[in-house]
Amino acid sequence: MTNKKGRVFSGARPTGRQHLGNYLGAIRNYVALQEDYDCVYCIVDLHALTTMEDFGKLRENTSEMALDWLAAGIRPEESIVFVQSHVPQVTELHTILSMFTPLGKLTDLPTFKEKARMQPHNINYGLVGYPVLMAADITLYKADVVPVGIDQESHLEFTREVVRSFNFRVGKQVLVEPQMKTTTYPKVLGTDGAQKMSKSLNNHIELALTDEETVARVMTMVTDPQRTHRNIPGRPEVCNVFTLHHSFTSEAEVEQIAADCRSAKLGCVDDKKCLAANINRHLAAFRQKRTELAKNPEYVWDVLSDGARRANTIADQTMDEVRKAIGLP
Ligand code: TYM
């Protein structure tokens, strides 16, 4: 460890190309935290198996996501970027932590109930144990800080409880209790303006779209439902297009947009055109870098394999301590 403030760990399921929700809720934070922390960023392919129907897409989804992370500014020379299954010690820790986990706690979690509702035909054991595997991710790397969106709050609280329970039972502070860190934008809504932006809801806007594709996607965004006619004044505070402006548009312009929307001087179509143009400008350097990196497909896999090697060293140390603490012969 260097003289930084501590270690950050975060993970995301390999969902392929990332969207604005991932970017504003997580990736932007991952990049900023590199200044002050030793960072470990993991593509959680094992977690993805709990909901994935087409396993054949895992490899491509992994490299597409890693490309987005690297193009957005995660620096693999400093930070560890790796694939969860490449460091299999996490599955051993998952098994051990499961002995410290009351079953009822898992089935009571809102995230479990939501997933069970979404895939009633496939409520598998892995889905129930999902938060335990996540706790194993975080504790294997002794993370002090975990940057995530608000949807992961119950999993972070669960992790903290498991750590306390484990440390209490073994009588010493072996595992580290992590702090959750949300961005200023912990829940990005989708184009429907109602639900969390998510690929599975098809309400997402991908970072790696072309300028034209971005405009087309932004044009589908739902605005203030009361503004049924161009001449009716809008309410920026209930409009997701306006919310997104805060991340891509200058403060002065945001104020002007709010005033012009309220007075009906600015219509929703022009407002969306403006947002799309600002998103395109904001992401121009990212898109250029992504195109460059994608020219050498080996590069991403080299980064991930170097990351796994470095992650493995930390994982081995933790597992030595854990095995000793619980008396495994
Ligand atoms: P996942 O793959 O669903 O999402 C990755 C990260 O993106 C954030 N996020 C959002 N934030 C704001 N608004 C949105 N619309 C939005 N969509 C996604 C998520 O909060 C998350 O931070 N269980 C985790 C993955 C995981 C993990 C870990 C995270 C596994 N092990 C250990 C942290 C630490 C998940 O499914 O994230």
mmCIF file of C-alpha atoms and ligand atoms in Angstrom:
data_model
loop_
_atom_site.group_PDB
_atom_site.id
_atom_site.type_symbol
_atom_site.label_atom_id
_atom_site.label_comp_id
_atom_site.label_asym_id
_atom_site.label_seq_id
_atom_site.Cartn_x
_atom_site.Cartn_y
_atom_site.Cartn_z
ATOM 1 C CA MET A 1 0.000 0.000 0.000
ATOM 2 C CA THR A 2 1.210 3.519 -0.796
ATOM 3 C CA ASN A 3 0.818 6.633 1.369
ATOM 4 C CA LYS A 4 -2.744 7.152 0.140
ATOM 5 C CA LYS A 5 -5.751 7.339 2.493
ATOM 6 C CA GLY A 6 -6.699 3.688 2.210
ATOM 7 C CA ARG A 7 -8.165 1.232 -0.261
ATOM 8 C CA VAL A 8 -11.205 1.606 -2.476
ATOM 9 C CA PHE A 9 -12.972 -1.396 -3.949
ATOM 10 C CA SER A 10 -15.903 -1.434 -6.296
ATOM 11 C CA GLY A 11 -17.465 -3.846 -8.710
ATOM 12 C CA ALA A 12 -19.935 -3.882 -11.550
ATOM 13 C CA ARG A 13 -21.589 -6.672 -13.485
ATOM 14 C CA PRO A 14 -20.310 -7.125 -17.034
ATOM 15 C CA THR A 15 -23.267 -5.651 -18.854
ATOM 16 C CA GLY A 16 -21.258 -4.648 -21.898
ATOM 17 C CA ARG A 17 -21.220 -1.030 -22.964
ATOM 18 C CA GLN A 18 -21.890 1.243 -20.015
ATOM 19 C CA HIS A 19 -24.656 3.816 -19.808
ATOM 20 C CA LEU A 20 -25.030 7.262 -18.264
ATOM 21 C CA GLY A 21 -26.363 5.684 -15.046
ATOM 22 C CA ASN A 22 -23.175 3.654 -14.591
ATOM 23 C CA TYR A 23 -21.096 6.666 -15.562
ATOM 24 C CA LEU A 24 -22.667 9.291 -13.285
ATOM 25 C CA GLY A 25 -23.475 6.849 -10.480
ATOM 26 C CA ALA A 26 -20.188 4.969 -10.414
ATOM 27 C CA ILE A 27 -17.461 5.330 -13.066
ATOM 28 C CA ARG A 28 -16.908 9.073 -12.614
ATOM 29 C CA ASN A 29 -16.421 8.409 -8.918
ATOM 30 C CA TYR A 30 -14.019 5.507 -9.597
ATOM 31 C CA VAL A 31 -11.865 7.830 -11.685
ATOM 32 C CA ALA A 32 -11.817 10.677 -9.125
ATOM 33 C CA LEU A 33 -11.001 8.400 -6.198
ATOM 34 C CA GLN A 34 -7.744 7.345 -7.837
ATOM 35 C CA GLU A 35 -6.232 10.648 -6.658
ATOM 36 C CA ASP A 36 -6.548 9.782 -2.974
ATOM 37 C CA TYR A 37 -6.885 6.013 -2.678
ATOM 38 C CA ASP A 38 -5.386 2.750 -3.849
ATOM 39 C CA CYS A 39 -8.181 1.520 -6.049
ATOM 40 C CA VAL A 40 -9.324 -1.965 -6.969
ATOM 41 C CA TYR A 41 -12.029 -2.210 -9.627
ATOM 42 C CA CYS A 42 -13.608 -5.541 -10.410
ATOM 43 C CA ILE A 43 -15.780 -6.864 -13.207
ATOM 44 C CA VAL A 44 -18.031 -9.241 -11.310
ATOM 45 C CA ASP A 45 -18.675 -12.001 -13.829
ATOM 46 C CA LEU A 46 -19.726 -14.536 -11.167
ATOM 47 C CA HIS A 47 -22.439 -12.180 -9.965
ATOM 48 C CA ALA A 48 -23.590 -11.803 -13.557
ATOM 49 C CA LEU A 49 -24.265 -15.541 -13.755
ATOM 50 C CA THR A 50 -27.126 -15.166 -11.263
ATOM 51 C CA THR A 51 -29.277 -13.269 -13.742
ATOM 52 C CA MET A 52 -27.717 -13.953 -17.103
ATOM 53 C CA GLU A 53 -29.523 -16.092 -19.599
ATOM 54 C CA ASP A 54 -26.923 -16.044 -22.341
ATOM 55 C CA PHE A 55 -23.554 -17.078 -20.900
ATOM 56 C CA GLY A 56 -22.037 -16.798 -24.381
ATOM 57 C CA LYS A 57 -22.003 -13.013 -24.057
ATOM 58 C CA LEU A 58 -19.887 -12.821 -20.894
ATOM 59 C CA ARG A 59 -16.523 -12.467 -22.607
ATOM 60 C CA GLU A 60 -17.601 -9.716 -24.976
ATOM 61 C CA ASN A 61 -19.533 -7.892 -22.250
ATOM 62 C CA THR A 62 -16.442 -7.989 -20.053
ATOM 63 C CA SER A 63 -14.104 -6.468 -22.608
ATOM 64 C CA GLU A 64 -16.658 -3.841 -23.703
ATOM 65 C CA MET A 65 -17.117 -2.732 -20.123
ATOM 66 C CA ALA A 66 -13.382 -2.677 -19.409
ATOM 67 C CA LEU A 67 -12.896 -0.520 -22.507
ATOM 68 C CA ASP A 68 -15.394 2.002 -21.143
ATOM 69 C CA TRP A 69 -13.650 2.091 -17.773
ATOM 70 C CA LEU A 70 -10.227 2.622 -19.306
ATOM 71 C CA ALA A 71 -11.440 5.225 -21.787
ATOM 72 C CA ALA A 72 -13.197 7.080 -18.954
ATOM 73 C CA GLY A 73 -9.909 7.476 -17.094
ATOM 74 C CA ILE A 74 -9.264 4.472 -14.876
ATOM 75 C CA ARG A 75 -5.477 4.153 -14.919
ATOM 76 C CA PRO A 76 -4.373 0.508 -14.891
ATOM 77 C CA GLU A 77 -0.763 1.420 -14.064
ATOM 78 C CA GLU A 78 -2.026 2.639 -10.686
ATOM 79 C CA SER A 79 -5.348 0.958 -10.061
ATOM 80 C CA ILE A 80 -6.037 -2.755 -10.137
ATOM 81 C CA VAL A 81 -8.639 -3.647 -12.769
ATOM 82 C CA PHE A 82 -9.560 -7.318 -12.950
ATOM 83 C CA VAL A 83 -12.219 -9.971 -13.470
ATOM 84 C CA GLN A 84 -13.761 -11.500 -10.340
ATOM 85 C CA SER A 85 -13.480 -15.148 -11.425
ATOM 86 C CA HIS A 86 -9.767 -14.733 -12.194
ATOM 87 C CA VAL A 87 -9.126 -14.557 -8.441
ATOM 88 C CA PRO A 88 -11.081 -17.584 -7.197
ATOM 89 C CA GLN A 89 -10.245 -17.058 -3.507
ATOM 90 C CA VAL A 90 -13.419 -14.966 -3.452
ATOM 91 C CA THR A 91 -15.523 -18.118 -3.719
ATOM 92 C CA GLU A 92 -13.814 -19.614 -0.659
ATOM 93 C CA LEU A 93 -14.428 -16.450 1.342
ATOM 94 C CA HIS A 94 -18.015 -16.451 0.108
ATOM 95 C CA THR A 95 -18.484 -19.944 1.551
ATOM 96 C CA ILE A 96 -16.906 -18.953 4.857
ATOM 97 C CA LEU A 97 -18.957 -15.756 5.182
ATOM 98 C CA SER A 98 -22.136 -17.677 4.380
ATOM 99 C CA MET A 99 -21.726 -19.419 7.769
ATOM 100 C CA PHE A 100 -22.035 -15.990 9.389
ATOM 101 C CA THR A 101 -25.195 -15.105 7.480
ATOM 102 C CA PRO A 102 -28.731 -15.776 8.715
ATOM 103 C CA LEU A 103 -30.722 -17.032 5.735
ATOM 104 C CA GLY A 104 -33.754 -14.874 6.585
ATOM 105 C CA LYS A 105 -31.668 -11.737 6.256
ATOM 106 C CA LEU A 106 -30.887 -12.565 2.630
ATOM 107 C CA THR A 107 -34.418 -13.435 1.597
ATOM 108 C CA ASP A 108 -35.702 -10.256 3.293
ATOM 109 C CA LEU A 109 -33.456 -7.931 1.290
ATOM 110 C CA PRO A 110 -35.403 -5.691 -1.128
ATOM 111 C CA THR A 111 -32.844 -6.391 -3.864
ATOM 112 C CA PHE A 112 -33.494 -10.135 -3.604
ATOM 113 C CA LYS A 113 -37.255 -9.652 -3.676
ATOM 114 C CA GLU A 114 -36.944 -7.419 -6.727
ATOM 115 C CA LYS A 115 -34.789 -9.932 -8.618
ATOM 116 C CA ALA A 116 -37.075 -12.812 -7.658
ATOM 117 C CA ARG A 117 -39.986 -10.791 -9.013
ATOM 118 C CA MET A 118 -38.140 -10.107 -12.257
ATOM 119 C CA GLN A 119 -37.146 -13.731 -12.882
ATOM 120 C CA PRO A 120 -39.704 -15.942 -11.096
ATOM 121 C CA HIS A 121 -38.671 -18.872 -13.311
ATOM 122 C CA ASN A 122 -35.084 -18.748 -12.030
ATOM 123 C CA ILE A 123 -34.829 -17.986 -8.306
ATOM 124 C CA ASN A 124 -31.509 -19.760 -7.942
ATOM 125 C CA TYR A 125 -29.359 -20.272 -4.856
ATOM 126 C CA GLY A 126 -26.750 -17.869 -6.241
ATOM 127 C CA LEU A 127 -29.347 -15.113 -6.306
ATOM 128 C CA VAL A 128 -29.988 -15.566 -2.578
ATOM 129 C CA GLY A 129 -26.251 -15.579 -1.865
ATOM 130 C CA TYR A 130 -25.526 -12.574 -4.119
ATOM 131 C CA PRO A 131 -24.878 -10.149 -1.205
ATOM 132 C CA VAL A 132 -22.600 -12.698 0.506
ATOM 133 C CA LEU A 133 -20.449 -12.895 -2.616
ATOM 134 C CA MET A 134 -20.426 -9.106 -2.714
ATOM 135 C CA ALA A 135 -19.341 -8.986 0.948
ATOM 136 C CA ALA A 136 -16.580 -11.466 0.027
ATOM 137 C CA ASP A 137 -15.447 -9.163 -2.822
ATOM 138 C CA ILE A 138 -15.204 -6.177 -0.541
ATOM 139 C CA THR A 139 -13.591 -7.894 2.434
ATOM 140 C CA LEU A 140 -11.132 -10.003 0.419
ATOM 141 C CA TYR A 141 -9.463 -6.758 -0.639
ATOM 142 C CA LYS A 142 -9.895 -5.137 2.802
ATOM 143 C CA ALA A 143 -11.624 -2.137 1.290
ATOM 144 C CA ASP A 144 -12.067 0.964 3.426
ATOM 145 C CA VAL A 145 -14.349 2.728 0.956
ATOM 146 C CA VAL A 146 -16.848 1.372 -1.579
ATOM 147 C CA PRO A 147 -18.174 3.785 -4.225
ATOM 148 C CA VAL A 148 -21.608 2.650 -5.461
ATOM 149 C CA GLY A 149 -25.012 3.950 -6.466
ATOM 150 C CA ILE A 150 -27.807 4.118 -3.899
ATOM 151 C CA ASP A 151 -29.289 0.819 -5.161
ATOM 152 C CA GLN A 152 -26.406 -1.008 -3.450
ATOM 153 C CA GLU A 153 -27.018 0.496 -0.012
ATOM 154 C CA SER A 154 -28.631 -2.586 1.539
ATOM 155 C CA HIS A 155 -25.734 -4.753 0.285
ATOM 156 C CA LEU A 156 -23.208 -2.439 1.887
ATOM 157 C CA GLU A 157 -25.109 -2.483 5.172
ATOM 158 C CA PHE A 158 -25.227 -6.275 4.946
ATOM 159 C CA THR A 159 -21.464 -6.389 4.364
ATOM 160 C CA ARG A 160 -20.847 -4.251 7.424
ATOM 161 C CA GLU A 161 -22.991 -6.577 9.533
ATOM 162 C CA VAL A 162 -21.185 -9.697 8.292
ATOM 163 C CA VAL A 163 -17.820 -8.105 9.057
ATOM 164 C CA ARG A 164 -18.898 -7.248 12.595
ATOM 165 C CA SER A 165 -20.299 -10.713 13.140
ATOM 166 C CA PHE A 166 -17.162 -12.417 11.759
ATOM 167 C CA ASN A 167 -14.733 -10.279 13.745
ATOM 168 C CA PHE A 168 -16.780 -10.754 16.919
ATOM 169 C CA ARG A 169 -16.880 -14.544 16.540
ATOM 170 C CA VAL A 170 -13.130 -14.883 15.878
ATOM 171 C CA GLY A 171 -12.298 -12.348 18.573
ATOM 172 C CA LYS A 172 -10.161 -10.007 16.484
ATOM 173 C CA GLN A 173 -10.370 -7.401 13.765
ATOM 174 C CA VAL A 174 -9.499 -9.566 10.757
ATOM 175 C CA LEU A 175 -11.924 -8.072 8.225
ATOM 176 C CA VAL A 176 -12.358 -4.352 7.569
ATOM 177 C CA GLU A 177 -15.774 -2.680 7.911
ATOM 178 C CA PRO A 178 -16.201 -0.622 4.732
ATOM 179 C CA GLN A 179 -17.754 2.800 4.283
ATOM 180 C CA MET A 180 -20.165 3.368 1.410
ATOM 181 C CA LYS A 181 -19.567 6.376 -0.822
ATOM 182 C CA THR A 182 -22.276 7.491 -3.194
ATOM 183 C CA THR A 183 -21.789 10.123 -5.868
ATOM 184 C CA THR A 184 -23.686 13.378 -5.945
ATOM 185 C CA TYR A 185 -25.824 11.496 -8.439
ATOM 186 C CA PRO A 186 -26.637 8.157 -6.770
ATOM 187 C CA LYS A 187 -29.759 7.299 -8.799
ATOM 188 C CA VAL A 188 -29.848 8.244 -12.451
ATOM 189 C CA LEU A 189 -33.281 7.823 -13.990
ATOM 190 C CA GLY A 190 -33.761 6.342 -17.435
ATOM 191 C CA THR A 191 -35.312 7.804 -20.574
ATOM 192 C CA ASP A 192 -38.744 6.980 -19.088
ATOM 193 C CA GLY A 193 -38.006 9.567 -16.383
ATOM 194 C CA ALA A 194 -39.424 7.188 -13.787
ATOM 195 C CA GLN A 195 -37.220 4.157 -13.187
ATOM 196 C CA LYS A 196 -33.485 3.708 -12.531
ATOM 197 C CA MET A 197 -31.531 3.812 -15.790
ATOM 198 C CA SER A 198 -30.791 0.204 -16.601
ATOM 199 C CA LYS A 199 -30.067 -1.942 -19.620
ATOM 200 C CA SER A 200 -32.614 -4.520 -18.559
ATOM 201 C CA LEU A 201 -35.340 -1.821 -18.652
ATOM 202 C CA ASN A 202 -34.123 -0.556 -22.035
ATOM 203 C CA ASN A 203 -34.301 3.023 -20.775
ATOM 204 C CA HIS A 204 -30.561 3.633 -21.007
ATOM 205 C CA ILE A 205 -28.241 5.903 -22.982
ATOM 206 C CA GLU A 206 -24.892 4.272 -23.735
ATOM 207 C CA LEU A 207 -21.678 6.254 -23.466
ATOM 208 C CA ALA A 208 -20.198 4.818 -26.641
ATOM 209 C CA LEU A 209 -23.033 5.809 -28.986
ATOM 210 C CA THR A 210 -22.277 8.041 -31.955
ATOM 211 C CA ASP A 211 -23.360 11.688 -31.778
ATOM 212 C CA GLU A 212 -26.367 10.938 -33.978
ATOM 213 C CA GLU A 213 -27.396 7.898 -31.933
ATOM 214 C CA THR A 214 -27.158 9.984 -28.759
ATOM 215 C CA VAL A 215 -29.475 12.640 -30.222
ATOM 216 C CA ALA A 216 -31.974 9.952 -31.256
ATOM 217 C CA ARG A 217 -31.927 8.367 -27.811
ATOM 218 C CA VAL A 218 -32.217 11.676 -25.921
ATOM 219 C CA MET A 219 -35.179 12.592 -28.120
ATOM 220 C CA THR A 220 -37.091 9.607 -26.654
ATOM 221 C CA MET A 221 -36.778 11.013 -23.112
ATOM 222 C CA VAL A 222 -39.962 11.666 -21.172
ATOM 223 C CA THR A 223 -40.243 15.250 -19.874
ATOM 224 C CA ASP A 224 -42.738 16.953 -17.535
ATOM 225 C CA PRO A 225 -45.974 14.969 -18.138
ATOM 226 C CA GLN A 226 -48.082 18.088 -17.560
ATOM 227 C CA ARG A 227 -46.426 19.850 -20.472
ATOM 228 C CA THR A 228 -48.679 18.402 -23.113
ATOM 229 C CA HIS A 229 -48.347 21.375 -25.445
ATOM 230 C CA ARG A 230 -45.391 23.534 -26.529
ATOM 231 C CA ASN A 231 -46.998 26.665 -25.018
ATOM 232 C CA ILE A 232 -47.623 25.185 -21.565
ATOM 233 C CA PRO A 233 -44.899 26.261 -19.094
ATOM 234 C CA GLY A 234 -42.698 23.389 -17.867
ATOM 235 C CA ARG A 235 -41.553 22.360 -14.389
ATOM 236 C CA PRO A 236 -37.815 21.686 -14.534
ATOM 237 C CA GLU A 237 -37.833 20.171 -11.052
ATOM 238 C CA VAL A 238 -39.852 17.153 -12.237
ATOM 239 C CA CYS A 239 -38.057 16.742 -15.576
ATOM 240 C CA ASN A 240 -35.266 14.183 -15.971
ATOM 241 C CA VAL A 241 -33.873 16.030 -19.016
ATOM 242 C CA PHE A 242 -33.316 19.008 -16.750
ATOM 243 C CA THR A 243 -31.752 16.805 -14.041
ATOM 244 C CA LEU A 244 -29.246 15.458 -16.562
ATOM 245 C CA HIS A 245 -28.331 18.993 -17.640
ATOM 246 C CA HIS A 246 -26.684 19.423 -14.225
ATOM 247 C CA SER A 247 -24.006 16.918 -15.232
ATOM 248 C CA PHE A 248 -23.339 18.097 -18.774
ATOM 249 C CA THR A 249 -24.286 21.765 -18.986
ATOM 250 C CA SER A 250 -22.645 24.842 -17.464
ATOM 251 C CA GLU A 251 -24.291 26.328 -14.376
ATOM 252 C CA ALA A 252 -25.193 29.577 -16.125
ATOM 253 C CA GLU A 253 -26.802 27.697 -19.006
ATOM 254 C CA VAL A 254 -28.714 25.456 -16.566
ATOM 255 C CA GLU A 255 -30.232 28.529 -14.904
ATOM 256 C CA GLN A 256 -31.221 29.978 -18.255
ATOM 257 C CA ILE A 257 -32.810 26.682 -19.321
ATOM 258 C CA ALA A 258 -34.823 26.541 -16.077
ATOM 259 C CA ALA A 259 -36.116 30.089 -16.593
ATOM 260 C CA ASP A 260 -36.918 29.564 -20.280
ATOM 261 C CA CYS A 261 -38.679 26.259 -19.561
ATOM 262 C CA ARG A 262 -40.820 27.854 -16.837
ATOM 263 C CA SER A 263 -41.826 30.699 -19.153
ATOM 264 C CA ALA A 264 -42.412 28.288 -22.074
ATOM 265 C CA LYS A 265 -39.821 30.176 -24.129
ATOM 266 C CA LEU A 266 -37.915 26.901 -24.481
ATOM 267 C CA GLY A 267 -39.749 23.811 -25.721
ATOM 268 C CA CYS A 268 -38.905 20.227 -24.777
ATOM 269 C CA VAL A 269 -37.568 19.341 -28.236
ATOM 270 C CA ASP A 270 -35.021 22.167 -28.225
ATOM 271 C CA ASP A 271 -34.157 21.424 -24.621
ATOM 272 C CA LYS A 272 -33.385 17.804 -25.533
ATOM 273 C CA LYS A 273 -31.333 18.873 -28.558
ATOM 274 C CA CYS A 274 -29.287 21.067 -26.244
ATOM 275 C CA LEU A 275 -28.778 18.226 -23.730
ATOM 276 C CA ALA A 276 -27.731 15.792 -26.467
ATOM 277 C CA ALA A 277 -25.228 18.292 -27.858
ATOM 278 C CA ASN A 278 -23.754 18.831 -24.398
ATOM 279 C CA ILE A 279 -23.524 15.085 -23.712
ATOM 280 C CA ASN A 280 -21.746 14.653 -27.048
ATOM 281 C CA ARG A 281 -19.290 17.413 -26.237
ATOM 282 C CA HIS A 282 -18.640 16.016 -22.748
ATOM 283 C CA LEU A 283 -18.011 12.509 -24.074
ATOM 284 C CA ALA A 284 -15.992 13.437 -27.185
ATOM 285 C CA ALA A 285 -12.559 12.729 -25.639
ATOM 286 C CA PHE A 286 -13.859 9.524 -24.033
ATOM 287 C CA ARG A 287 -15.219 8.284 -27.357
ATOM 288 C CA GLN A 288 -12.008 9.080 -29.194
ATOM 289 C CA LYS A 289 -9.914 7.245 -26.618
ATOM 290 C CA ARG A 290 -12.279 4.283 -26.658
ATOM 291 C CA THR A 291 -11.979 3.974 -30.425
ATOM 292 C CA GLU A 292 -8.171 4.062 -30.111
ATOM 293 C CA LEU A 293 -8.075 1.408 -27.358
ATOM 294 C CA ALA A 294 -10.489 -0.841 -29.230
ATOM 295 C CA LYS A 295 -8.067 -1.079 -32.155
ATOM 296 C CA ASN A 296 -5.932 -3.461 -30.100
ATOM 297 C CA PRO A 297 -8.268 -6.095 -28.592
ATOM 298 C CA GLU A 298 -5.344 -7.734 -26.745
ATOM 299 C CA TYR A 299 -4.756 -4.604 -24.693
ATOM 300 C CA VAL A 300 -7.840 -4.973 -22.504
ATOM 301 C CA TRP A 301 -7.076 -8.618 -21.735
ATOM 302 C CA ASP A 302 -3.456 -7.753 -20.878
ATOM 303 C CA VAL A 303 -4.684 -5.113 -18.431
ATOM 304 C CA LEU A 304 -7.139 -7.579 -16.877
ATOM 305 C CA SER A 305 -4.571 -10.320 -16.512
ATOM 306 C CA ASP A 306 -2.047 -7.966 -14.886
ATOM 307 C CA GLY A 307 -4.845 -6.777 -12.570
ATOM 308 C CA ALA A 308 -5.690 -10.363 -11.583
ATOM 309 C CA ARG A 309 -2.057 -11.039 -10.723
ATOM 310 C CA ARG A 310 -1.921 -8.016 -8.416
ATOM 311 C CA ALA A 311 -5.351 -8.727 -6.888
ATOM 312 C CA ASN A 312 -4.273 -12.299 -6.239
ATOM 313 C CA THR A 313 -1.434 -11.150 -3.959
ATOM 314 C CA ILE A 314 -3.844 -9.211 -1.723
ATOM 315 C CA ALA A 315 -6.380 -12.058 -1.777
ATOM 316 C CA ASP A 316 -3.788 -14.623 -0.670
ATOM 317 C CA GLN A 317 -2.799 -12.523 2.324
ATOM 318 C CA THR A 318 -6.388 -12.037 3.464
ATOM 319 C CA MET A 319 -7.249 -15.702 3.050
ATOM 320 C CA ASP A 320 -4.242 -16.741 5.159
ATOM 321 C CA GLU A 321 -5.525 -14.532 7.960
ATOM 322 C CA VAL A 322 -9.127 -15.682 7.581
ATOM 323 C CA ARG A 323 -8.249 -19.385 7.549
ATOM 324 C CA LYS A 324 -6.088 -19.005 10.669
ATOM 325 C CA ALA A 325 -8.732 -16.919 12.444
ATOM 326 C CA ILE A 326 -11.444 -19.554 12.043
ATOM 327 C CA GLY A 327 -9.067 -22.430 12.764
ATOM 328 C CA LEU A 328 -9.114 -24.221 9.420
ATOM 329 C CA PRO A 329 -6.396 -26.900 9.792
HETATM 330 P P1 TYM B 1 -24.265 -2.979 -11.112
HETATM 331 O O1 TYM B 1 -23.487 -3.822 -12.036
HETATM 332 O O2 TYM B 1 -25.755 -3.082 -11.174
HETATM 333 O O3 TYM B 1 -23.916 -1.457 -11.314
HETATM 334 C C1 TYM B 1 -22.579 -0.976 -11.265
HETATM 335 C C2 TYM B 1 -22.525 0.356 -10.528
HETATM 336 O O4 TYM B 1 -23.303 1.327 -11.208
HETATM 337 C C3 TYM B 1 -24.252 1.898 -10.314
HETATM 338 N N1 TYM B 1 -25.470 2.181 -11.092
HETATM 339 C C4 TYM B 1 -26.172 3.311 -10.989
HETATM 340 N N2 TYM B 1 -25.972 4.403 -10.237
HETATM 341 C C5 TYM B 1 -26.874 5.405 -10.374
HETATM 342 N N3 TYM B 1 -27.936 5.355 -11.224
HETATM 343 C C6 TYM B 1 -28.142 4.281 -12.008
HETATM 344 N N4 TYM B 1 -29.172 4.261 -12.845
HETATM 345 C C7 TYM B 1 -27.238 3.185 -11.911
HETATM 346 N N5 TYM B 1 -27.151 1.978 -12.524
HETATM 347 C C8 TYM B 1 -26.066 1.390 -12.009
HETATM 348 C C9 TYM B 1 -24.497 0.820 -9.252
HETATM 349 O O5 TYM B 1 -24.980 1.362 -8.036
HETATM 350 C C10 TYM B 1 -23.103 0.253 -9.088
HETATM 351 O O6 TYM B 1 -22.326 1.048 -8.221
HETATM 352 N N6 TYM B 1 -23.926 -5.615 -6.898
HETATM 353 C C11 TYM B 1 -23.212 -4.662 -7.735
HETATM 354 C C12 TYM B 1 -21.854 -5.147 -8.217
HETATM 355 C C13 TYM B 1 -20.893 -5.569 -7.140
HETATM 356 C C14 TYM B 1 -20.216 -4.713 -6.249
HETATM 357 C C15 TYM B 1 -19.365 -5.563 -5.476
HETATM 358 C C16 TYM B 1 -20.216 -3.333 -6.048
HETATM 359 C C17 TYM B 1 -20.498 -6.851 -6.886
HETATM 360 N N7 TYM B 1 -19.576 -6.848 -5.879
HETATM 361 C C18 TYM B 1 -18.558 -5.036 -4.475
HETATM 362 C C19 TYM B 1 -19.383 -2.820 -5.049
HETATM 363 C C20 TYM B 1 -18.575 -3.679 -4.275
HETATM 364 C C21 TYM B 1 -24.070 -4.389 -8.963
HETATM 365 O O7 TYM B 1 -24.871 -5.188 -9.337
HETATM 366 O O8 TYM B 1 -23.772 -3.239 -9.610
#
